[in-house]
Amino acid sequence: MKQTSKETNKMKYVVMVGLLIIPVMYSFFYLKAFWDPYGNMQDIPVAIVNLDEGAQGKALVTTLQQKDALKLTVKDQDQANEGLQNGTYYAVVTIPKDFTSNLEKVATKERSQTTITYAPNQKSNYLASQIISKVVTVVEKEVNANVTEEIVGTLTDQLTKVPASVSQIEEGLGTIADGAKTIEAGSNQLASGSKSLTEHYQPFHAGIQNAKQGSGELTTGATDLLQGAKTLENGLTTYVDQVNHVATAMDSLSSLLATLSAHPEYINDPSVKASLDQASATLNAFATKQNGTSQIDILKASGTALVQGSNTLRQGVTTLQSGAMTLNQGLGSLQDASMQIQTGIQTLHQGASDLTRGTTQLSQGVNAAKDEVHTNRVKVETEVKALDGLSHYAKSPVVVKEKDYIKVNEYGTAFAPYFMSISLWVGALMLFVVLYYDVNDRFPLFSRNATNKVKRTLAYMGVATLQAIVLGLLLQLGLGYQVTNTLLYYSAIILTANAFILMIEFLIVHFNDVGKFLAILLLVLQLAASAGTFPIETVPKIFQNLYPLMPMHYTINLFKEALIAIDTSLLQTNLGIVIAMVIVFFGINITSDKIVLHKKK
């Protein structure tokens, strides 16, 4: 029996030690395991499949491997998919085959978007997929930055060529200005010459008009002359016919007179005979040929010559009339052409004048444009100099510099207030579950059957204080974190432990099994509504409404003051509320204990 009693006593100490280190076990191992998970990202296995047919894909793989952000393994598509399926890899990153070609076309119209595929297996580990996603996002930004650098570099190179092109335009405008001056001088000469031509051509045109009028008069005269020639020819023909008729009559008369002269017996009157003889002599005189030609022959020949001459005259006059008419028609055409020429000269002069004004305006405009281009060229040359280094700047135009208001160095430090609060609540709950309900009644002072309830309350507060000290000491030594103030650190842990033990005592002592349920329920609610992990704004509205009522809300904030940084106003608020919880529940429990004790007396 003595040996059994000794063993029982030993177990009592073992149990008590176990109860004291429960909060440490809960907090230490979890925080130690996840103290700095982001510092071990290089051990997360990820497969990368490079299908790129160019050099950029390989360069990207090398860049990613040099970053040492993940444990990247280059695999083919089948191997990567198999590893993703069986859990060898948390994700597969695939670089497409057109990666290089698309990047090389970024400054052309044939550019197209490149898609790097990221395929995580969220079933393997959801948080791992989120972490890898952030790394891939960083890679995406870097690739985009490189593409931006390439685009801006190309554009910058093209823009730096603009001043030279503008200079060529300026030189071209100078040449145009010189040409415009030459055109202006030529147009002035053309206007002057066309004016002089107009002045000199008007008398020529008037002469053509006079010649046309004279040719018309000539045609009329020739027509009249032709009519006279025809009349003369007709008269001469009639004359010749009459001369021939007279000659014939004279021949007949001469024969008759000769016959009468040969027969005087026919004429009794001597005077008649004398007249006949005289007439016969006269006729004989006309008929007598001298040098083989008689006067009547001469008269006939002259008549015939006159007819021939009048015929020739008529033909000449006809030719003259035809020529006069042709001349008149030609002069008419010449007059029309001259009129057109005169109109053309006037139009030429007007056009030359307009050309002169236009070339003057052109010259002025070209000179103005040349001056403007020169001004802009100088301006562009100055502004283009500002493009130096723009491609490098465009790669990272905005740098987000983290300037922490309050810096937390490790992931574990950020979550320590949350897990310390949970562990102290669990530790307090376990104290009551083990000590208060101990069926062997090995701890009479802590038992529900304890005679002095006040001492029991104080005893629980003492054990909770030991739990708090052990927790604070082992976490500080084991995890190596720094505290803002040692007194504040241990005071916060001790106050929290006592606040929780007093709350749980109140629930279990006064409500028994319902109290145990309420203590567990309160623990569960605080896990969701104390903003220990995610911001309270990200949880459902019901938990946001419960947030101000949760004890851990204030203990977590109090631990943050002790572990991370002290804000006087926050420290006073949270420390005051935790102290108030201790005072309120201590007062309730002690009052209840005294009432019970008084009743027993």
PDB file of C-alpha atoms in Angstrom, residues 285-477:
ATOM      1  CA  ALA A 285     -10.479  98.891-200.559  1.00  0.00           C
ATOM      2  CA  PHE A 286     -11.548  96.865-197.458  1.00  0.00           C
ATOM      3  CA  ALA A 287     -11.234  93.600-199.346  1.00  0.00           C
ATOM      4  CA  THR A 288      -7.944  94.423-200.980  1.00  0.00           C
ATOM      5  CA  LYS A 289      -5.147  92.574-199.254  1.00  0.00           C
ATOM      6  CA  GLN A 290      -1.992  94.288-198.441  1.00  0.00           C
ATOM      7  CA  ASN A 291       0.882  92.149-197.574  1.00  0.00           C
ATOM      8  CA  GLY A 292      -1.519  89.208-197.826  1.00  0.00           C
ATOM      9  CA  THR A 293      -4.001  90.612-195.310  1.00  0.00           C
ATOM     10  CA  SER A 294      -7.114  92.705-195.915  1.00  0.00           C
ATOM     11  CA  GLN A 295      -8.633  95.138-193.489  1.00  0.00           C
ATOM     12  CA  ILE A 296     -11.617  92.886-193.052  1.00  0.00           C
ATOM     13  CA  ASP A 297      -9.244  90.019-192.169  1.00  0.00           C
ATOM     14  CA  ILE A 298      -7.531  92.297-189.702  1.00  0.00           C
ATOM     15  CA  LEU A 299     -10.905  93.171-188.235  1.00  0.00           C
ATOM     16  CA  LYS A 300     -11.798  89.482-187.944  1.00  0.00           C
ATOM     17  CA  ALA A 301      -8.453  88.576-186.476  1.00  0.00           C
ATOM     18  CA  SER A 302      -8.694  91.441-183.996  1.00  0.00           C
ATOM     19  CA  GLY A 303     -12.167  90.282-182.970  1.00  0.00           C
ATOM     20  CA  THR A 304     -10.957  86.743-182.547  1.00  0.00           C
ATOM     21  CA  ALA A 305      -7.973  87.973-180.524  1.00  0.00           C
ATOM     22  CA  LEU A 306     -10.267  90.091-178.401  1.00  0.00           C
ATOM     23  CA  VAL A 307     -12.507  87.082-177.722  1.00  0.00           C
ATOM     24  CA  GLN A 308      -9.514  84.969-176.825  1.00  0.00           C
ATOM     25  CA  GLY A 309      -8.172  87.765-174.616  1.00  0.00           C
ATOM     26  CA  SER A 310     -11.511  88.210-172.900  1.00  0.00           C
ATOM     27  CA  ASN A 311     -11.653  84.434-172.367  1.00  0.00           C
ATOM     28  CA  THR A 312      -8.194  84.505-170.814  1.00  0.00           C
ATOM     29  CA  LEU A 313      -9.231  87.502-168.763  1.00  0.00           C
ATOM     30  CA  ARG A 314     -12.300  85.639-167.576  1.00  0.00           C
ATOM     31  CA  GLN A 315     -10.233  82.601-166.615  1.00  0.00           C
ATOM     32  CA  GLY A 316      -7.722  84.800-164.768  1.00  0.00           C
ATOM     33  CA  VAL A 317     -10.487  86.655-163.014  1.00  0.00           C
ATOM     34  CA  THR A 318     -12.052  83.279-162.090  1.00  0.00           C
ATOM     35  CA  THR A 319      -8.711  82.177-160.671  1.00  0.00           C
ATOM     36  CA  LEU A 320      -8.412  85.515-158.889  1.00  0.00           C
ATOM     37  CA  GLN A 321     -11.907  85.062-157.438  1.00  0.00           C
ATOM     38  CA  SER A 322     -11.100  81.504-156.291  1.00  0.00           C
ATOM     39  CA  GLY A 323      -7.830  82.669-154.756  1.00  0.00           C
ATOM     40  CA  ALA A 324      -9.558  85.626-153.125  1.00  0.00           C
ATOM     41  CA  MET A 325     -12.181  83.295-151.661  1.00  0.00           C
ATOM     42  CA  THR A 326      -9.502  80.846-150.460  1.00  0.00           C
ATOM     43  CA  LEU A 327      -7.537  83.756-149.041  1.00  0.00           C
ATOM     44  CA  ASN A 328     -10.674  85.027-147.332  1.00  0.00           C
ATOM     45  CA  GLN A 329     -11.420  81.598-145.850  1.00  0.00           C
ATOM     46  CA  GLY A 330      -7.791  81.176-144.757  1.00  0.00           C
ATOM     47  CA  LEU A 331      -7.771  84.607-143.210  1.00  0.00           C
ATOM     48  CA  GLY A 332     -11.052  83.698-141.469  1.00  0.00           C
ATOM     49  CA  SER A 333      -9.451  80.595-139.972  1.00  0.00           C
ATOM     50  CA  LEU A 334      -6.357  82.621-139.172  1.00  0.00           C
ATOM     51  CA  GLN A 335      -8.541  85.231-137.513  1.00  0.00           C
ATOM     52  CA  ASP A 336     -10.250  82.531-135.399  1.00  0.00           C
ATOM     53  CA  ALA A 337      -6.911  80.969-134.490  1.00  0.00           C
ATOM     54  CA  SER A 338      -5.506  84.382-133.726  1.00  0.00           C
ATOM     55  CA  MET A 339      -8.475  85.042-131.469  1.00  0.00           C
ATOM     56  CA  GLN A 340      -7.780  81.770-129.669  1.00  0.00           C
ATOM     57  CA  ILE A 341      -4.100  82.625-129.478  1.00  0.00           C
ATOM     58  CA  GLN A 342      -4.951  86.041-128.087  1.00  0.00           C
ATOM     59  CA  THR A 343      -7.310  84.440-125.520  1.00  0.00           C
ATOM     60  CA  GLY A 344      -4.621  81.848-124.713  1.00  0.00           C
ATOM     61  CA  ILE A 345      -2.031  84.599-124.255  1.00  0.00           C
ATOM     62  CA  GLN A 346      -4.399  86.447-121.944  1.00  0.00           C
ATOM     63  CA  THR A 347      -5.095  83.200-120.043  1.00  0.00           C
ATOM     64  CA  LEU A 348      -1.363  82.528-119.932  1.00  0.00           C
ATOM     65  CA  HIS A 349      -0.785  85.970-118.529  1.00  0.00           C
ATOM     66  CA  GLN A 350      -3.511  85.505-115.934  1.00  0.00           C
ATOM     67  CA  GLY A 351      -2.155  82.054-115.031  1.00  0.00           C
ATOM     68  CA  ALA A 352       1.371  83.444-114.873  1.00  0.00           C
ATOM     69  CA  SER A 353       0.144  86.172-112.521  1.00  0.00           C
ATOM     70  CA  ASP A 354      -1.665  83.583-110.387  1.00  0.00           C
ATOM     71  CA  LEU A 355       1.420  81.378-110.501  1.00  0.00           C
ATOM     72  CA  THR A 356       3.523  84.290-109.341  1.00  0.00           C
ATOM     73  CA  ARG A 357       1.227  84.902-106.381  1.00  0.00           C
ATOM     74  CA  GLY A 358       1.077  81.144-105.655  1.00  0.00           C
ATOM     75  CA  THR A 359       4.832  80.672-105.833  1.00  0.00           C
ATOM     76  CA  THR A 360       5.282  83.691-103.580  1.00  0.00           C
ATOM     77  CA  GLN A 361       2.896  82.156-101.056  1.00  0.00           C
ATOM     78  CA  LEU A 362       4.582  78.757-101.550  1.00  0.00           C
ATOM     79  CA  SER A 363       7.976  80.278-100.918  1.00  0.00           C
ATOM     80  CA  GLN A 364       6.710  82.037 -97.810  1.00  0.00           C
ATOM     81  CA  GLY A 365       4.956  78.871 -96.611  1.00  0.00           C
ATOM     82  CA  VAL A 366       7.979  76.671 -97.248  1.00  0.00           C
ATOM     83  CA  ASN A 367      10.250  79.100 -95.447  1.00  0.00           C
ATOM     84  CA  ALA A 368       7.802  79.226 -92.525  1.00  0.00           C
ATOM     85  CA  ALA A 369       7.590  75.424 -92.513  1.00  0.00           C
ATOM     86  CA  LYS A 370      11.366  75.178 -92.664  1.00  0.00           C
ATOM     87  CA  ASP A 371      11.705  77.536 -89.705  1.00  0.00           C
ATOM     88  CA  GLU A 372       9.050  75.589 -87.770  1.00  0.00           C
ATOM     89  CA  VAL A 373      10.693  72.252 -88.589  1.00  0.00           C
ATOM     90  CA  HIS A 374      14.035  73.661 -87.518  1.00  0.00           C
ATOM     91  CA  THR A 375      12.554  74.829 -84.213  1.00  0.00           C
ATOM     92  CA  ASN A 376      10.863  71.462 -83.668  1.00  0.00           C
ATOM     93  CA  ARG A 377      14.010  69.583 -84.656  1.00  0.00           C
ATOM     94  CA  VAL A 378      16.020  71.417 -82.047  1.00  0.00           C
ATOM     95  CA  LYS A 379      13.218  70.795 -79.539  1.00  0.00           C
ATOM     96  CA  VAL A 380      12.971  67.096 -80.468  1.00  0.00           C
ATOM     97  CA  GLU A 381      16.744  66.671 -80.219  1.00  0.00           C
ATOM     98  CA  THR A 382      16.579  68.113 -76.714  1.00  0.00           C
ATOM     99  CA  GLU A 383      13.572  65.990 -75.724  1.00  0.00           C
ATOM    100  CA  VAL A 384      14.959  62.797 -77.269  1.00  0.00           C
ATOM    101  CA  LYS A 385      17.969  63.091 -74.985  1.00  0.00           C
ATOM    102  CA  ALA A 386      15.515  62.570 -72.132  1.00  0.00           C
ATOM    103  CA  LEU A 387      14.844  59.078 -73.532  1.00  0.00           C
ATOM    104  CA  ASP A 388      18.297  57.906 -72.531  1.00  0.00           C
ATOM    105  CA  GLY A 389      17.838  55.058 -70.090  1.00  0.00           C
ATOM    106  CA  LEU A 390      14.061  55.060 -70.580  1.00  0.00           C
ATOM    107  CA  SER A 391      13.951  51.354 -71.477  1.00  0.00           C
ATOM    108  CA  HIS A 392      15.666  50.448 -68.222  1.00  0.00           C
ATOM    109  CA  TYR A 393      13.351  52.819 -66.349  1.00  0.00           C
ATOM    110  CA  ALA A 394      10.261  51.381 -68.069  1.00  0.00           C
ATOM    111  CA  LYS A 395      11.215  47.930 -66.833  1.00  0.00           C
ATOM    112  CA  SER A 396      10.597  49.135 -63.304  1.00  0.00           C
ATOM    113  CA  PRO A 397       9.017  52.618 -63.362  1.00  0.00           C
ATOM    114  CA  VAL A 398       7.580  52.233 -59.893  1.00  0.00           C
ATOM    115  CA  VAL A 399       9.450  50.640 -57.027  1.00  0.00           C
ATOM    116  CA  VAL A 400       7.333  49.664 -54.083  1.00  0.00           C
ATOM    117  CA  LYS A 401       9.579  50.217 -51.125  1.00  0.00           C
ATOM    118  CA  GLU A 402       8.374  48.577 -47.992  1.00  0.00           C
ATOM    119  CA  LYS A 403       8.754  50.951 -45.093  1.00  0.00           C
ATOM    120  CA  ASP A 404       7.329  49.054 -42.202  1.00  0.00           C
ATOM    121  CA  TYR A 405       5.525  51.025 -39.577  1.00  0.00           C
ATOM    122  CA  ILE A 406       6.086  48.041 -37.336  1.00  0.00           C
ATOM    123  CA  LYS A 407       8.174  45.158 -38.670  1.00  0.00           C
ATOM    124  CA  VAL A 408       7.642  41.505 -37.800  1.00  0.00           C
ATOM    125  CA  ASN A 409      10.705  39.463 -38.661  1.00  0.00           C
ATOM    126  CA  GLU A 410       9.272  35.942 -38.542  1.00  0.00           C
ATOM    127  CA  TYR A 411       6.024  34.276 -39.455  1.00  0.00           C
ATOM    128  CA  GLY A 412       6.024  32.608 -36.031  1.00  0.00           C
ATOM    129  CA  THR A 413       6.287  35.898 -34.153  1.00  0.00           C
ATOM    130  CA  ALA A 414       3.178  37.170 -35.939  1.00  0.00           C
ATOM    131  CA  PHE A 415       1.172  34.096 -34.917  1.00  0.00           C
ATOM    132  CA  ALA A 416       2.644  33.629 -31.423  1.00  0.00           C
ATOM    133  CA  PRO A 417       0.035  35.914 -29.716  1.00  0.00           C
ATOM    134  CA  TYR A 418      -2.759  33.836 -31.252  1.00  0.00           C
ATOM    135  CA  PHE A 419      -1.355  30.430 -30.292  1.00  0.00           C
ATOM    136  CA  MET A 420      -0.222  31.592 -26.881  1.00  0.00           C
ATOM    137  CA  SER A 421      -3.802  32.698 -26.140  1.00  0.00           C
ATOM    138  CA  ILE A 422      -5.224  29.404 -27.415  1.00  0.00           C
ATOM    139  CA  SER A 423      -2.695  27.344 -25.485  1.00  0.00           C
ATOM    140  CA  LEU A 424      -3.412  29.201 -22.237  1.00  0.00           C
ATOM    141  CA  TRP A 425      -7.148  28.667 -22.728  1.00  0.00           C
ATOM    142  CA  VAL A 426      -6.600  24.980 -23.476  1.00  0.00           C
ATOM    143  CA  GLY A 427      -4.197  24.726 -20.513  1.00  0.00           C
ATOM    144  CA  ALA A 428      -6.765  26.272 -18.194  1.00  0.00           C
ATOM    145  CA  LEU A 429      -9.467  23.980 -19.529  1.00  0.00           C
ATOM    146  CA  MET A 430      -7.247  20.926 -19.044  1.00  0.00           C
ATOM    147  CA  LEU A 431      -6.478  21.987 -15.457  1.00  0.00           C
ATOM    148  CA  PHE A 432     -10.143  21.833 -14.616  1.00  0.00           C
ATOM    149  CA  VAL A 433     -10.848  18.709 -16.622  1.00  0.00           C
ATOM    150  CA  VAL A 434      -7.989  16.833 -14.940  1.00  0.00           C
ATOM    151  CA  LEU A 435      -7.856  18.341 -11.441  1.00  0.00           C
ATOM    152  CA  TYR A 436     -11.419  19.387 -10.763  1.00  0.00           C
ATOM    153  CA  TYR A 437     -12.937  16.122 -12.011  1.00  0.00           C
ATOM    154  CA  ASP A 438     -10.170  13.774 -10.735  1.00  0.00           C
ATOM    155  CA  VAL A 439     -12.066  10.601  -9.770  1.00  0.00           C
ATOM    156  CA  ASN A 440      -9.218   9.496  -7.476  1.00  0.00           C
ATOM    157  CA  ASP A 441      -9.326  12.820  -5.745  1.00  0.00           C
ATOM    158  CA  ARG A 442      -5.527  13.050  -5.857  1.00  0.00           C
ATOM    159  CA  PHE A 443      -5.677  16.822  -5.713  1.00  0.00           C
ATOM    160  CA  PRO A 444      -8.116  17.656  -2.897  1.00  0.00           C
ATOM    161  CA  LEU A 445      -7.296  21.342  -2.997  1.00  0.00           C
ATOM    162  CA  PHE A 446      -8.367  21.505  -6.682  1.00  0.00           C
ATOM    163  CA  SER A 447     -11.235  19.045  -6.411  1.00  0.00           C
ATOM    164  CA  ARG A 448     -14.857  19.946  -6.823  1.00  0.00           C
ATOM    165  CA  ASN A 449     -15.220  18.562  -3.335  1.00  0.00           C
ATOM    166  CA  ALA A 450     -12.683  20.956  -1.867  1.00  0.00           C
ATOM    167  CA  THR A 451     -13.852  22.347   1.445  1.00  0.00           C
ATOM    168  CA  ASN A 452     -12.256  25.768   1.012  1.00  0.00           C
ATOM    169  CA  LYS A 453     -13.451  27.176  -2.291  1.00  0.00           C
ATOM    170  CA  VAL A 454     -11.510  30.398  -1.879  1.00  0.00           C
ATOM    171  CA  LYS A 455      -8.239  28.519  -1.522  1.00  0.00           C
ATOM    172  CA  ARG A 456      -9.210  26.433  -4.535  1.00  0.00           C
ATOM    173  CA  THR A 457      -9.660  29.531  -6.625  1.00  0.00           C
ATOM    174  CA  LEU A 458      -6.319  30.898  -5.463  1.00  0.00           C
ATOM    175  CA  ALA A 459      -4.676  27.494  -6.076  1.00  0.00           C
ATOM    176  CA  TYR A 460      -5.951  27.411  -9.650  1.00  0.00           C
ATOM    177  CA  MET A 461      -4.676  30.933 -10.164  1.00  0.00           C
ATOM    178  CA  GLY A 462      -1.303  29.827  -8.792  1.00  0.00           C
ATOM    179  CA  VAL A 463      -1.076  26.856 -11.193  1.00  0.00           C
ATOM    180  CA  ALA A 464      -2.216  29.039 -14.080  1.00  0.00           C
ATOM    181  CA  THR A 465       0.515  31.490 -13.155  1.00  0.00           C
ATOM    182  CA  LEU A 466       3.077  28.668 -13.220  1.00  0.00           C
ATOM    183  CA  GLN A 467       1.724  27.568 -16.611  1.00  0.00           C
ATOM    184  CA  ALA A 468       2.136  31.127 -17.859  1.00  0.00           C
ATOM    185  CA  ILE A 469       5.697  31.461 -16.579  1.00  0.00           C
ATOM    186  CA  VAL A 470       6.732  28.078 -18.000  1.00  0.00           C
ATOM    187  CA  LEU A 471       5.110  28.947 -21.334  1.00  0.00           C
ATOM    188  CA  GLY A 472       6.715  32.373 -21.545  1.00  0.00           C
ATOM    189  CA  LEU A 473      10.147  31.151 -20.498  1.00  0.00           C
ATOM    190  CA  LEU A 474      10.311  28.065 -22.752  1.00  0.00           C
ATOM    191  CA  LEU A 475       8.951  29.930 -25.794  1.00  0.00           C
ATOM    192  CA  GLN A 476      11.419  32.743 -25.314  1.00  0.00           C
ATOM    193  CA  LEU A 477      14.342  30.358 -24.893  1.00  0.00           C
TER     194      LEU A 477
END
